[in-house]
XYZ file of C-alpha atoms in Angstrom:
159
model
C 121.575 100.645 134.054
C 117.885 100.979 133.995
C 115.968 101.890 131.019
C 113.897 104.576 131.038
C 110.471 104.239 129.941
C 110.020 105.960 126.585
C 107.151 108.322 126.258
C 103.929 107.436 124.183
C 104.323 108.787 120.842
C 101.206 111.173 119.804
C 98.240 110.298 118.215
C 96.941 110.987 115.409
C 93.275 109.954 114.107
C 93.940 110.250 109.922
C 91.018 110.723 107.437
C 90.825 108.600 104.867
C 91.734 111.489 102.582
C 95.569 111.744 104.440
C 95.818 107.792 103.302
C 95.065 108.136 99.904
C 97.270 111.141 99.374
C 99.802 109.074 101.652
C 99.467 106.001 99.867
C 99.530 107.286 96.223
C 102.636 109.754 96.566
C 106.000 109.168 96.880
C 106.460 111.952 98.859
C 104.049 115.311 100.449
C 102.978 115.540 103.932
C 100.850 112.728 103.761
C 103.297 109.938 103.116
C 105.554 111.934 105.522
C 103.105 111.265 108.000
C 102.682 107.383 107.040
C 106.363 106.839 106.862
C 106.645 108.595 110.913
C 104.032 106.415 111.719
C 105.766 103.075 110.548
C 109.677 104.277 112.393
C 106.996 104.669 115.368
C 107.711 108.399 115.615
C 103.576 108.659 115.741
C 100.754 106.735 116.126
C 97.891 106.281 113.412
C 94.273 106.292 114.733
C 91.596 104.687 112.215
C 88.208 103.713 112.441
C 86.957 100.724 109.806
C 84.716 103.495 108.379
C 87.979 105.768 107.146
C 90.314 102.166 106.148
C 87.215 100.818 103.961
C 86.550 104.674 102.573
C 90.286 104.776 102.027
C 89.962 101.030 100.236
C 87.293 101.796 98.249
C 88.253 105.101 96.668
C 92.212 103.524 95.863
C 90.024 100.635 94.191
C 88.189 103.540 92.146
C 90.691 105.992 91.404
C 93.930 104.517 92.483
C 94.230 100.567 91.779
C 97.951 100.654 91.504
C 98.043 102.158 94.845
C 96.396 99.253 96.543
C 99.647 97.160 97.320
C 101.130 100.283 98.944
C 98.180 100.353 101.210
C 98.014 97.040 102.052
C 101.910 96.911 102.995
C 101.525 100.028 105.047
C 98.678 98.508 106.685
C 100.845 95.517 107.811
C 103.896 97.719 108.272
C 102.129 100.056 110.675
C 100.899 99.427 114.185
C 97.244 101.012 113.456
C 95.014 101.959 116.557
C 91.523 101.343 115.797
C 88.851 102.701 117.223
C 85.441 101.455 116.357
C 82.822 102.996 114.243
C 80.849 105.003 116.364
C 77.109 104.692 116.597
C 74.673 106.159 114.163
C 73.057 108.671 116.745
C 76.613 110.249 117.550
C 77.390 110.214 113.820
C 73.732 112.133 113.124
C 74.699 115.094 115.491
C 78.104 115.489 113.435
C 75.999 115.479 110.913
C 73.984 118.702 111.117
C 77.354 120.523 111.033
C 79.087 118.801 108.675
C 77.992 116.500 104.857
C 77.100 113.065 106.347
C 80.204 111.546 104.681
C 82.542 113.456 107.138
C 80.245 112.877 110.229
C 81.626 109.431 110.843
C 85.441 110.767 110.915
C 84.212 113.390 113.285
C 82.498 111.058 115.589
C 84.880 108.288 115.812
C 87.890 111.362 116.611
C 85.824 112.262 118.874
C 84.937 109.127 121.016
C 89.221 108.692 120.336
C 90.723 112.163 121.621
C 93.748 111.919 119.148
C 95.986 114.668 119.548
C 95.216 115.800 116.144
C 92.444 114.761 113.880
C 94.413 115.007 110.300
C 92.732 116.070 107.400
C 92.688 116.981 103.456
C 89.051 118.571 103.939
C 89.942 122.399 104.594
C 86.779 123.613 103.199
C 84.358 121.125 105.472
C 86.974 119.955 108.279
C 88.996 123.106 109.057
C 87.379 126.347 107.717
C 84.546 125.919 109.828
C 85.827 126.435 113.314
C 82.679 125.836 114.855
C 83.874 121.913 114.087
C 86.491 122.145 116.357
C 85.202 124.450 118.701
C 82.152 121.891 119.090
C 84.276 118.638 119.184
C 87.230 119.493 121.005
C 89.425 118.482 118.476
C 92.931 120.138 116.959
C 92.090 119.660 113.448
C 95.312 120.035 110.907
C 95.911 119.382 107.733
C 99.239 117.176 107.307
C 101.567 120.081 106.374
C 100.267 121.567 109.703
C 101.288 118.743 111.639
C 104.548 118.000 110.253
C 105.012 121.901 110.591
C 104.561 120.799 114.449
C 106.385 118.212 114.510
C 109.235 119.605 113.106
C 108.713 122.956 116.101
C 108.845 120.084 118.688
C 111.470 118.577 117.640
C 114.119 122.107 116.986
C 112.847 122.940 120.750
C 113.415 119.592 122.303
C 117.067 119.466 121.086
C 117.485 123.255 121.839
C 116.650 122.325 125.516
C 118.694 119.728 125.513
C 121.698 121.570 124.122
């Protein structure tokens, strides 16, 4: 009997701020999304800018989250995409603080299904982001909220 090929799970570009959250809760959207991630239901998008924010602020605030990060790192099959380059990051960056502009250009150049974010107030609220970029930007309730939609209608199709 053949097998038949299995679809490409979504993907999902996650601020560093969806990490953190993931990586220093035992439960919440966040790890939610980390623990879909690592079963391979979806696929993480990073760019070394977000996993060395994400490194950095653990080592600040969260030290005793650091071995969780570093065993989700190995555990799940990251997509990186590489930083992007500074002039792409400086037109982000007249719409949004400089410290987001990176996320927003790297999404960008990656066309995740969803860029996934914490930052309501600089990410979400201001449509014009998304408008501009072309990106679905969701916080991780949002998405599991989606997920979960997809899922109910999928098996109601299938009866």
């Amino acid at each position: 009997m053949d097998n038949p090929r299995q679809p490409e799970p979504p993907r999902f570009f996650l601020d560093s701020s969806v990490i953190i959250a993931g990586v220093a809760s035992h439960k919440g959207a966040s790890r939610g999304l980390l623990t879909l991630a690592e079963i391979g239901i979806i696929r993480v998008i990073v760019s070394p800018f977000a996993v060395n924010e994400t490194e950095r602020n653990l080592r600040w605030k969260l030290p005793d989250a650091l071995p969780y990060f570093r065993k989700i790192q190995e555990a799940i099959n990251w997509e990186s995409v590489a930083d992007p380059a500074q002039a792409d990051v400086h037109v982000w960056a007249s719409l949004v603080p400089l410290k987001d502009a990176p996320i927003i250009a790297a999404a960008v150049i990656a066309k995740p299904h969803r860029l996934v974010t914490l930052d309501v107030k600089h990410l979400i609220e201001p449509t014009e982001v998304a408008e501009r970029s072309g990106l679905a930007i969701r916080t991780p309730a949002q998405v599991l909220t989606e997920i979960r939609q997809y899922i109910a209608e999928g098996f109601a199709r299938k009866g």
